[in-house]
Amino acid sequence: MVQKSTVVVVSPATLQPLFEVPCATPADIDAAVAKAEQGFASWRKVPVAERVAILQKFCTLFEQKKAQVGETIVSQMGRPVRYAAGEVGGVLERANYMISVAEESLADEVIESTDAVHRFLRKEPLGPVFIIAAWNYPYLTMVNNVVPALLAGNAVLLKQSPQTPKCADLFVETFHQAGVPEQVVQVMHTDDNGADYLVRHQGIQYVSFTGSVAVGKTIRQSIGNAERLIGLGMELGGKDPAYVLADADLDFAAENIVDGAFFNSGQCCCSIERCYVHSDVYESFLQKAVAIAQNYKLGDPSDPETTMGPMAHVRFADKVRAQIAEAVVKGAKLLVQTDRYFPNDKPGTTYVGPQIITDVTHDMTVMQEETFGPVLVVIPVHSDKEAVELMNDSTYGLTASIWTQDADKALEIGNQIECGTWFMNRCDYIDPALAWVGAKDSGLGFSMSKHGFDQFIRPKSYHLRLKQ
């Protein structure tokens, strides 16, 4: 009998073990894939309208679980309780949009229909798909792909990060309560070896991954090594820039950019990590941003007064501190007095206070690698040309934003920026009606929008000659 490995989930707040989760063995995985294949055979025949009704019920049930959702987020990844249940609203916004456009998006596309010829495209589901979600927004990174995959008629095997496994349990339990058959959507608790086994499994017809660039590239290599001709969608990291023009509303820009940098302790793929500010308003912007940063309350995520909780793991906090330390050695300046405002920010802990850094250069790690923590680098620029060059000086390209009153200039500059989403006067937001896509190392494929179903279907062409 194969001994099961386990994942030990540690509290980000206390660094004490919370619980253990047994990991699926290869035999368990084989059985789950077989169940998914059986479930797919029947689920694909369910009319889209019926799938829509079932997922509408899912939304109703999920909304009723705000307290449970909040508890799983606070305990497993450390988001402050005052924000934790807010993820429910995001799930409902995205799910309801995809549900609302499902029948239109998945309908046959008729090319020609006459007495002589009938030509059309039918959108067929792929089969069992393996979806790997991320811990930083556990429910939002699940809903982006699980909902369209199910609506399109696929069976889903869902793996959540080992940091937040019970989020997947609650999510899938709600689908089952809504009427999605248990064989059609299953949670897979696995270690890295089990995940690799699933990626290579002959029964899996598509893989969707949300996470780091390094792991994404490993998954792509695993699929290639297994000589599998299946699709792969990846939503990876970011080093997202903002550009503040001289005509921007500085109070509004500072408030939103700081929030976009520090919300969720900066643990967001599309958080603002680089901020370029026109030299005419640079000093004024800095003053406003620092004042906002100093007002955060870093502490226990279960305390309603806390506005910034711990990072999800000590190794994430260590990475942030290492980037800051290297920048300082190379001449960077720290503007937030951590010891004064955030005394619980100490080495070896998960607590990292918000930091604003100036006097940086693009050869510093903090400007090249994803930080994924509460750090905002602010750099003065003297022209739009300089800003564009610096914004594009990154291997990432998820989102970018401009802060100005001039929409024409926003579009002109946006056309030059290498990114998947371009914002004017906002940031850190996924609009479910728009494609969520990354350029360069920030991703492969996309989710959301009417086209978000495309990754989970295979068009099949029908050409019927009715008269000979």
PDB file of C-alpha atoms in Angstrom, residues 61-310:
ATOM      1  CA  LEU A  61     -25.538  29.445  -2.472  1.00  0.00           C
ATOM      2  CA  PHE A  62     -22.032  30.899  -2.547  1.00  0.00           C
ATOM      3  CA  GLU A  63     -23.312  34.344  -1.572  1.00  0.00           C
ATOM      4  CA  GLN A  64     -24.792  32.786   1.554  1.00  0.00           C
ATOM      5  CA  LYS A  65     -21.356  31.538   2.633  1.00  0.00           C
ATOM      6  CA  LYS A  66     -19.639  34.882   3.222  1.00  0.00           C
ATOM      7  CA  ALA A  67     -18.705  34.037   6.798  1.00  0.00           C
ATOM      8  CA  GLN A  68     -17.194  30.673   5.838  1.00  0.00           C
ATOM      9  CA  VAL A  69     -15.341  32.187   2.896  1.00  0.00           C
ATOM     10  CA  GLY A  70     -13.936  34.931   5.103  1.00  0.00           C
ATOM     11  CA  GLU A  71     -12.763  32.451   7.748  1.00  0.00           C
ATOM     12  CA  THR A  72     -10.894  30.321   5.208  1.00  0.00           C
ATOM     13  CA  ILE A  73      -9.102  33.376   3.806  1.00  0.00           C
ATOM     14  CA  VAL A  74      -8.192  34.880   7.183  1.00  0.00           C
ATOM     15  CA  SER A  75      -6.881  31.635   8.639  1.00  0.00           C
ATOM     16  CA  GLN A  76      -5.078  30.166   5.626  1.00  0.00           C
ATOM     17  CA  MET A  77      -3.589  33.176   3.851  1.00  0.00           C
ATOM     18  CA  GLY A  78      -3.807  35.976   6.419  1.00  0.00           C
ATOM     19  CA  ARG A  79      -5.960  38.602   4.745  1.00  0.00           C
ATOM     20  CA  PRO A  80      -7.526  40.972   7.310  1.00  0.00           C
ATOM     21  CA  VAL A  81     -11.019  39.970   8.363  1.00  0.00           C
ATOM     22  CA  ARG A  82     -12.385  43.384   7.372  1.00  0.00           C
ATOM     23  CA  TYR A  83     -11.647  42.512   3.710  1.00  0.00           C
ATOM     24  CA  ALA A  84     -11.798  38.720   3.646  1.00  0.00           C
ATOM     25  CA  ALA A  85     -15.434  38.220   2.678  1.00  0.00           C
ATOM     26  CA  GLY A  86     -15.049  40.795  -0.109  1.00  0.00           C
ATOM     27  CA  GLU A  87     -13.820  38.039  -2.381  1.00  0.00           C
ATOM     28  CA  VAL A  88     -17.404  36.766  -2.546  1.00  0.00           C
ATOM     29  CA  GLY A  89     -18.438  39.880  -4.482  1.00  0.00           C
ATOM     30  CA  GLY A  90     -15.685  39.353  -7.021  1.00  0.00           C
ATOM     31  CA  VAL A  91     -16.633  35.719  -7.514  1.00  0.00           C
ATOM     32  CA  LEU A  92     -20.266  36.650  -8.093  1.00  0.00           C
ATOM     33  CA  GLU A  93     -19.396  39.474 -10.499  1.00  0.00           C
ATOM     34  CA  ARG A  94     -17.240  37.223 -12.650  1.00  0.00           C
ATOM     35  CA  ALA A  95     -19.434  34.126 -12.440  1.00  0.00           C
ATOM     36  CA  ASN A  96     -22.638  36.019 -13.186  1.00  0.00           C
ATOM     37  CA  TYR A  97     -21.096  37.681 -16.224  1.00  0.00           C
ATOM     38  CA  MET A  98     -19.834  34.402 -17.686  1.00  0.00           C
ATOM     39  CA  ILE A  99     -23.211  32.819 -16.957  1.00  0.00           C
ATOM     40  CA  SER A 100     -25.007  35.707 -18.685  1.00  0.00           C
ATOM     41  CA  VAL A 101     -23.083  35.271 -21.949  1.00  0.00           C
ATOM     42  CA  ALA A 102     -22.769  31.475 -21.940  1.00  0.00           C
ATOM     43  CA  GLU A 103     -25.711  30.608 -24.192  1.00  0.00           C
ATOM     44  CA  GLU A 104     -24.724  33.237 -26.755  1.00  0.00           C
ATOM     45  CA  SER A 105     -21.034  32.361 -26.670  1.00  0.00           C
ATOM     46  CA  LEU A 106     -21.495  28.589 -26.838  1.00  0.00           C
ATOM     47  CA  ALA A 107     -24.228  28.523 -29.482  1.00  0.00           C
ATOM     48  CA  ASP A 108     -23.597  27.147 -32.967  1.00  0.00           C
ATOM     49  CA  GLU A 109     -22.205  29.715 -35.384  1.00  0.00           C
ATOM     50  CA  VAL A 110     -24.220  29.391 -38.584  1.00  0.00           C
ATOM     51  CA  ILE A 111     -22.221  30.368 -41.657  1.00  0.00           C
ATOM     52  CA  GLU A 112     -24.789  29.482 -44.307  1.00  0.00           C
ATOM     53  CA  SER A 113     -28.190  27.879 -44.199  1.00  0.00           C
ATOM     54  CA  THR A 114     -30.067  27.439 -47.492  1.00  0.00           C
ATOM     55  CA  ASP A 115     -32.021  24.718 -49.201  1.00  0.00           C
ATOM     56  CA  ALA A 116     -28.783  23.552 -50.764  1.00  0.00           C
ATOM     57  CA  VAL A 117     -26.170  23.932 -48.011  1.00  0.00           C
ATOM     58  CA  HIS A 118     -25.982  24.083 -44.237  1.00  0.00           C
ATOM     59  CA  ARG A 119     -22.633  25.151 -42.784  1.00  0.00           C
ATOM     60  CA  PHE A 120     -21.963  25.849 -39.134  1.00  0.00           C
ATOM     61  CA  LEU A 121     -19.446  25.641 -36.290  1.00  0.00           C
ATOM     62  CA  ARG A 122     -20.317  23.694 -33.171  1.00  0.00           C
ATOM     63  CA  LYS A 123     -18.382  24.304 -29.949  1.00  0.00           C
ATOM     64  CA  GLU A 124     -17.519  21.006 -28.334  1.00  0.00           C
ATOM     65  CA  PRO A 125     -16.075  20.656 -24.835  1.00  0.00           C
ATOM     66  CA  LEU A 126     -12.611  19.154 -24.463  1.00  0.00           C
ATOM     67  CA  GLY A 127     -13.120  16.608 -21.698  1.00  0.00           C
ATOM     68  CA  PRO A 128     -11.526  16.487 -18.227  1.00  0.00           C
ATOM     69  CA  VAL A 129      -9.469  19.631 -17.589  1.00  0.00           C
ATOM     70  CA  PHE A 130      -6.964  20.214 -14.801  1.00  0.00           C
ATOM     71  CA  ILE A 131      -7.164  23.665 -13.176  1.00  0.00           C
ATOM     72  CA  ILE A 132      -4.461  24.825 -10.769  1.00  0.00           C
ATOM     73  CA  ALA A 133      -5.424  27.914  -8.769  1.00  0.00           C
ATOM     74  CA  ALA A 134      -3.394  30.269  -6.558  1.00  0.00           C
ATOM     75  CA  TRP A 135      -3.478  31.117  -2.853  1.00  0.00           C
ATOM     76  CA  ASN A 136      -3.332  34.917  -3.048  1.00  0.00           C
ATOM     77  CA  TYR A 137      -6.964  35.247  -4.170  1.00  0.00           C
ATOM     78  CA  PRO A 138      -8.055  31.638  -3.756  1.00  0.00           C
ATOM     79  CA  TYR A 139     -11.680  31.953  -4.854  1.00  0.00           C
ATOM     80  CA  LEU A 140     -11.080  34.502  -7.611  1.00  0.00           C
ATOM     81  CA  THR A 141      -8.320  32.432  -9.210  1.00  0.00           C
ATOM     82  CA  MET A 142     -10.677  29.450  -9.152  1.00  0.00           C
ATOM     83  CA  VAL A 143     -13.758  31.163 -10.561  1.00  0.00           C
ATOM     84  CA  ASN A 144     -11.884  32.605 -13.564  1.00  0.00           C
ATOM     85  CA  ASN A 145     -11.538  29.168 -15.115  1.00  0.00           C
ATOM     86  CA  VAL A 146     -13.772  26.704 -13.281  1.00  0.00           C
ATOM     87  CA  VAL A 147     -17.027  28.475 -14.181  1.00  0.00           C
ATOM     88  CA  PRO A 148     -16.405  28.813 -17.946  1.00  0.00           C
ATOM     89  CA  ALA A 149     -15.002  25.277 -18.074  1.00  0.00           C
ATOM     90  CA  LEU A 150     -18.171  23.855 -16.521  1.00  0.00           C
ATOM     91  CA  LEU A 151     -20.495  26.021 -18.583  1.00  0.00           C
ATOM     92  CA  ALA A 152     -18.745  24.791 -21.735  1.00  0.00           C
ATOM     93  CA  GLY A 153     -19.466  21.184 -20.750  1.00  0.00           C
ATOM     94  CA  ASN A 154     -16.120  20.003 -19.421  1.00  0.00           C
ATOM     95  CA  ALA A 155     -15.313  18.014 -16.287  1.00  0.00           C
ATOM     96  CA  VAL A 156     -12.933  19.752 -13.869  1.00  0.00           C
ATOM     97  CA  LEU A 157     -10.220  18.484 -11.560  1.00  0.00           C
ATOM     98  CA  LEU A 158      -9.297  21.433  -9.336  1.00  0.00           C
ATOM     99  CA  LYS A 159      -6.076  21.836  -7.399  1.00  0.00           C
ATOM    100  CA  GLN A 160      -5.751  24.773  -5.023  1.00  0.00           C
ATOM    101  CA  SER A 161      -2.419  25.922  -3.610  1.00  0.00           C
ATOM    102  CA  PRO A 162      -1.208  23.925  -0.575  1.00  0.00           C
ATOM    103  CA  GLN A 163      -1.542  27.177   1.380  1.00  0.00           C
ATOM    104  CA  THR A 164      -5.340  27.326   0.907  1.00  0.00           C
ATOM    105  CA  PRO A 165      -6.707  23.808   0.284  1.00  0.00           C
ATOM    106  CA  LYS A 166      -9.937  24.249   2.252  1.00  0.00           C
ATOM    107  CA  CYS A 167     -10.935  27.081  -0.066  1.00  0.00           C
ATOM    108  CA  ALA A 168     -11.170  24.533  -2.868  1.00  0.00           C
ATOM    109  CA  ASP A 169     -13.180  22.191  -0.636  1.00  0.00           C
ATOM    110  CA  LEU A 170     -15.759  24.900   0.109  1.00  0.00           C
ATOM    111  CA  PHE A 171     -15.875  26.038  -3.518  1.00  0.00           C
ATOM    112  CA  VAL A 172     -16.463  22.562  -4.955  1.00  0.00           C
ATOM    113  CA  GLU A 173     -18.886  21.607  -2.200  1.00  0.00           C
ATOM    114  CA  THR A 174     -21.034  24.569  -3.291  1.00  0.00           C
ATOM    115  CA  PHE A 175     -21.052  23.393  -6.916  1.00  0.00           C
ATOM    116  CA  HIS A 176     -22.233  19.965  -5.753  1.00  0.00           C
ATOM    117  CA  GLN A 177     -24.972  21.536  -3.625  1.00  0.00           C
ATOM    118  CA  ALA A 178     -26.100  23.504  -6.679  1.00  0.00           C
ATOM    119  CA  GLY A 179     -26.469  20.358  -8.764  1.00  0.00           C
ATOM    120  CA  VAL A 180     -23.151  19.861 -10.560  1.00  0.00           C
ATOM    121  CA  PRO A 181     -22.515  16.086 -10.353  1.00  0.00           C
ATOM    122  CA  GLU A 182     -19.663  15.051  -8.071  1.00  0.00           C
ATOM    123  CA  GLN A 183     -17.891  13.329 -10.952  1.00  0.00           C
ATOM    124  CA  VAL A 184     -17.924  16.551 -12.974  1.00  0.00           C
ATOM    125  CA  VAL A 185     -16.008  18.745 -10.523  1.00  0.00           C
ATOM    126  CA  GLN A 186     -13.536  17.263  -8.044  1.00  0.00           C
ATOM    127  CA  VAL A 187     -10.918  18.665  -5.669  1.00  0.00           C
ATOM    128  CA  MET A 188      -7.442  17.211  -6.076  1.00  0.00           C
ATOM    129  CA  HIS A 189      -5.202  17.679  -3.054  1.00  0.00           C
ATOM    130  CA  THR A 190      -1.737  16.802  -4.322  1.00  0.00           C
ATOM    131  CA  ASP A 191       1.909  17.584  -3.780  1.00  0.00           C
ATOM    132  CA  ASP A 192       4.163  18.701  -6.638  1.00  0.00           C
ATOM    133  CA  ASN A 193       4.700  15.120  -7.795  1.00  0.00           C
ATOM    134  CA  GLY A 194       0.968  14.494  -7.924  1.00  0.00           C
ATOM    135  CA  ALA A 195       0.379  17.714  -9.838  1.00  0.00           C
ATOM    136  CA  ASP A 196       3.038  16.736 -12.354  1.00  0.00           C
ATOM    137  CA  TYR A 197       1.412  13.310 -12.721  1.00  0.00           C
ATOM    138  CA  LEU A 198      -1.918  14.985 -13.458  1.00  0.00           C
ATOM    139  CA  VAL A 199      -0.376  17.385 -15.977  1.00  0.00           C
ATOM    140  CA  ARG A 200       1.057  14.397 -17.869  1.00  0.00           C
ATOM    141  CA  HIS A 201      -2.035  12.197 -17.469  1.00  0.00           C
ATOM    142  CA  GLN A 202      -3.446  10.866 -20.726  1.00  0.00           C
ATOM    143  CA  GLY A 203      -6.988  11.556 -19.538  1.00  0.00           C
ATOM    144  CA  ILE A 204      -6.418  15.298 -19.067  1.00  0.00           C
ATOM    145  CA  GLN A 205      -7.299  17.351 -22.138  1.00  0.00           C
ATOM    146  CA  TYR A 206      -6.314  20.851 -20.999  1.00  0.00           C
ATOM    147  CA  VAL A 207      -4.315  22.450 -18.188  1.00  0.00           C
ATOM    148  CA  SER A 208      -4.975  25.889 -16.697  1.00  0.00           C
ATOM    149  CA  PHE A 209      -2.443  27.330 -14.245  1.00  0.00           C
ATOM    150  CA  THR A 210      -2.353  30.503 -12.165  1.00  0.00           C
ATOM    151  CA  GLY A 211       0.923  31.166 -10.376  1.00  0.00           C
ATOM    152  CA  SER A 212       4.582  31.962 -10.875  1.00  0.00           C
ATOM    153  CA  VAL A 213       6.485  32.156 -14.146  1.00  0.00           C
ATOM    154  CA  ALA A 214       8.958  29.496 -13.000  1.00  0.00           C
ATOM    155  CA  VAL A 215       6.258  26.931 -12.219  1.00  0.00           C
ATOM    156  CA  GLY A 216       4.368  27.825 -15.397  1.00  0.00           C
ATOM    157  CA  LYS A 217       7.427  27.077 -17.500  1.00  0.00           C
ATOM    158  CA  THR A 218       7.919  23.783 -15.646  1.00  0.00           C
ATOM    159  CA  ILE A 219       4.334  22.760 -16.411  1.00  0.00           C
ATOM    160  CA  ARG A 220       4.775  23.614 -20.065  1.00  0.00           C
ATOM    161  CA  GLN A 221       7.941  21.522 -20.169  1.00  0.00           C
ATOM    162  CA  SER A 222       6.192  18.596 -18.451  1.00  0.00           C
ATOM    163  CA  ILE A 223       3.431  18.597 -21.044  1.00  0.00           C
ATOM    164  CA  GLY A 224       6.025  18.674 -23.807  1.00  0.00           C
ATOM    165  CA  ASN A 225       8.088  15.898 -22.251  1.00  0.00           C
ATOM    166  CA  ALA A 226       4.973  13.776 -22.075  1.00  0.00           C
ATOM    167  CA  GLU A 227       4.575  14.407 -25.825  1.00  0.00           C
ATOM    168  CA  ARG A 228       1.022  15.588 -25.266  1.00  0.00           C
ATOM    169  CA  LEU A 229      -0.724  17.808 -27.794  1.00  0.00           C
ATOM    170  CA  ILE A 230      -3.075  19.554 -25.377  1.00  0.00           C
ATOM    171  CA  GLY A 231      -3.770  23.187 -24.634  1.00  0.00           C
ATOM    172  CA  LEU A 232      -2.256  25.140 -21.751  1.00  0.00           C
ATOM    173  CA  GLY A 233      -3.435  28.455 -20.325  1.00  0.00           C
ATOM    174  CA  MET A 234      -1.285  30.341 -17.823  1.00  0.00           C
ATOM    175  CA  GLU A 235      -1.898  33.506 -15.815  1.00  0.00           C
ATOM    176  CA  LEU A 236       1.506  34.296 -14.362  1.00  0.00           C
ATOM    177  CA  GLY A 237       3.262  37.145 -12.590  1.00  0.00           C
ATOM    178  CA  GLY A 238       3.529  40.862 -13.075  1.00  0.00           C
ATOM    179  CA  LYS A 239       5.737  43.855 -12.398  1.00  0.00           C
ATOM    180  CA  ASP A 240       2.986  46.289 -13.167  1.00  0.00           C
ATOM    181  CA  PRO A 241       3.788  49.978 -13.745  1.00  0.00           C
ATOM    182  CA  ALA A 242       1.797  53.149 -13.251  1.00  0.00           C
ATOM    183  CA  TYR A 243       2.498  56.509 -14.879  1.00  0.00           C
ATOM    184  CA  VAL A 244       1.294  59.691 -13.166  1.00  0.00           C
ATOM    185  CA  LEU A 245       1.146  62.698 -15.483  1.00  0.00           C
ATOM    186  CA  ALA A 246       1.408  66.311 -14.382  1.00  0.00           C
ATOM    187  CA  ASP A 247      -2.321  66.901 -14.961  1.00  0.00           C
ATOM    188  CA  ALA A 248      -3.430  63.981 -12.740  1.00  0.00           C
ATOM    189  CA  ASP A 249      -5.647  64.433  -9.695  1.00  0.00           C
ATOM    190  CA  LEU A 250      -2.807  63.682  -7.262  1.00  0.00           C
ATOM    191  CA  ASP A 251      -4.958  62.937  -4.231  1.00  0.00           C
ATOM    192  CA  PHE A 252      -6.989  60.423  -6.234  1.00  0.00           C
ATOM    193  CA  ALA A 253      -3.908  58.944  -7.929  1.00  0.00           C
ATOM    194  CA  ALA A 254      -1.938  58.565  -4.703  1.00  0.00           C
ATOM    195  CA  GLU A 255      -4.839  56.951  -2.840  1.00  0.00           C
ATOM    196  CA  ASN A 256      -5.565  54.437  -5.603  1.00  0.00           C
ATOM    197  CA  ILE A 257      -1.984  53.629  -6.532  1.00  0.00           C
ATOM    198  CA  VAL A 258      -1.015  53.032  -2.906  1.00  0.00           C
ATOM    199  CA  ASP A 259      -4.056  50.792  -2.468  1.00  0.00           C
ATOM    200  CA  GLY A 260      -3.175  49.037  -5.718  1.00  0.00           C
ATOM    201  CA  ALA A 261       0.321  48.425  -4.400  1.00  0.00           C
ATOM    202  CA  PHE A 262      -0.413  47.390  -0.817  1.00  0.00           C
ATOM    203  CA  PHE A 263      -3.838  45.725  -0.746  1.00  0.00           C
ATOM    204  CA  ASN A 264      -3.547  42.060   0.240  1.00  0.00           C
ATOM    205  CA  SER A 265      -0.004  42.883   1.416  1.00  0.00           C
ATOM    206  CA  GLY A 266       0.944  43.416  -2.216  1.00  0.00           C
ATOM    207  CA  GLN A 267       0.289  39.746  -2.965  1.00  0.00           C
ATOM    208  CA  CYS A 268      -1.465  40.300  -6.256  1.00  0.00           C
ATOM    209  CA  CYS A 269      -0.297  39.513  -9.765  1.00  0.00           C
ATOM    210  CA  CYS A 270      -1.525  42.914 -10.970  1.00  0.00           C
ATOM    211  CA  SER A 271      -0.491  45.052  -8.005  1.00  0.00           C
ATOM    212  CA  ILE A 272       1.393  48.265  -8.800  1.00  0.00           C
ATOM    213  CA  GLU A 273       5.096  47.650  -8.139  1.00  0.00           C
ATOM    214  CA  ARG A 274       6.651  50.426 -10.275  1.00  0.00           C
ATOM    215  CA  CYS A 275       5.356  53.991 -10.293  1.00  0.00           C
ATOM    216  CA  TYR A 276       6.718  56.620 -12.698  1.00  0.00           C
ATOM    217  CA  VAL A 277       5.718  60.175 -11.857  1.00  0.00           C
ATOM    218  CA  HIS A 278       6.240  63.281 -13.968  1.00  0.00           C
ATOM    219  CA  SER A 279       8.956  65.395 -12.367  1.00  0.00           C
ATOM    220  CA  ASP A 280       6.628  68.417 -12.105  1.00  0.00           C
ATOM    221  CA  VAL A 281       4.488  66.601  -9.492  1.00  0.00           C
ATOM    222  CA  TYR A 282       6.949  63.989  -8.216  1.00  0.00           C
ATOM    223  CA  GLU A 283       7.627  65.480  -4.776  1.00  0.00           C
ATOM    224  CA  SER A 284       3.981  66.255  -4.141  1.00  0.00           C
ATOM    225  CA  PHE A 285       2.931  62.724  -5.115  1.00  0.00           C
ATOM    226  CA  LEU A 286       5.601  61.206  -2.856  1.00  0.00           C
ATOM    227  CA  GLN A 287       4.433  63.188   0.163  1.00  0.00           C
ATOM    228  CA  LYS A 288       0.848  62.062  -0.329  1.00  0.00           C
ATOM    229  CA  ALA A 289       1.811  58.425  -0.919  1.00  0.00           C
ATOM    230  CA  VAL A 290       4.051  58.211   2.144  1.00  0.00           C
ATOM    231  CA  ALA A 291       1.371  59.764   4.360  1.00  0.00           C
ATOM    232  CA  ILE A 292      -1.120  57.136   3.195  1.00  0.00           C
ATOM    233  CA  ALA A 293       1.344  54.269   3.674  1.00  0.00           C
ATOM    234  CA  GLN A 294       2.119  55.302   7.245  1.00  0.00           C
ATOM    235  CA  ASN A 295      -1.560  55.016   8.176  1.00  0.00           C
ATOM    236  CA  TYR A 296      -1.848  51.282   7.563  1.00  0.00           C
ATOM    237  CA  LYS A 297      -2.457  49.056  10.581  1.00  0.00           C
ATOM    238  CA  LEU A 298      -0.176  46.011  10.308  1.00  0.00           C
ATOM    239  CA  GLY A 299      -1.224  43.172  12.571  1.00  0.00           C
ATOM    240  CA  ASP A 300      -3.372  40.177  13.423  1.00  0.00           C
ATOM    241  CA  PRO A 301      -5.723  39.511  10.474  1.00  0.00           C
ATOM    242  CA  SER A 302      -8.530  38.518  12.852  1.00  0.00           C
ATOM    243  CA  ASP A 303      -8.531  42.024  14.370  1.00  0.00           C
ATOM    244  CA  PRO A 304     -11.160  44.231  12.670  1.00  0.00           C
ATOM    245  CA  GLU A 305      -8.818  47.243  13.021  1.00  0.00           C
ATOM    246  CA  THR A 306      -6.075  45.594  10.941  1.00  0.00           C
ATOM    247  CA  THR A 307      -5.734  46.929   7.400  1.00  0.00           C
ATOM    248  CA  MET A 308      -2.632  44.919   6.437  1.00  0.00           C
ATOM    249  CA  GLY A 309      -2.150  41.345   7.556  1.00  0.00           C
ATOM    250  CA  PRO A 310       0.871  39.058   7.400  1.00  0.00           C
TER     251      PRO A 310
END
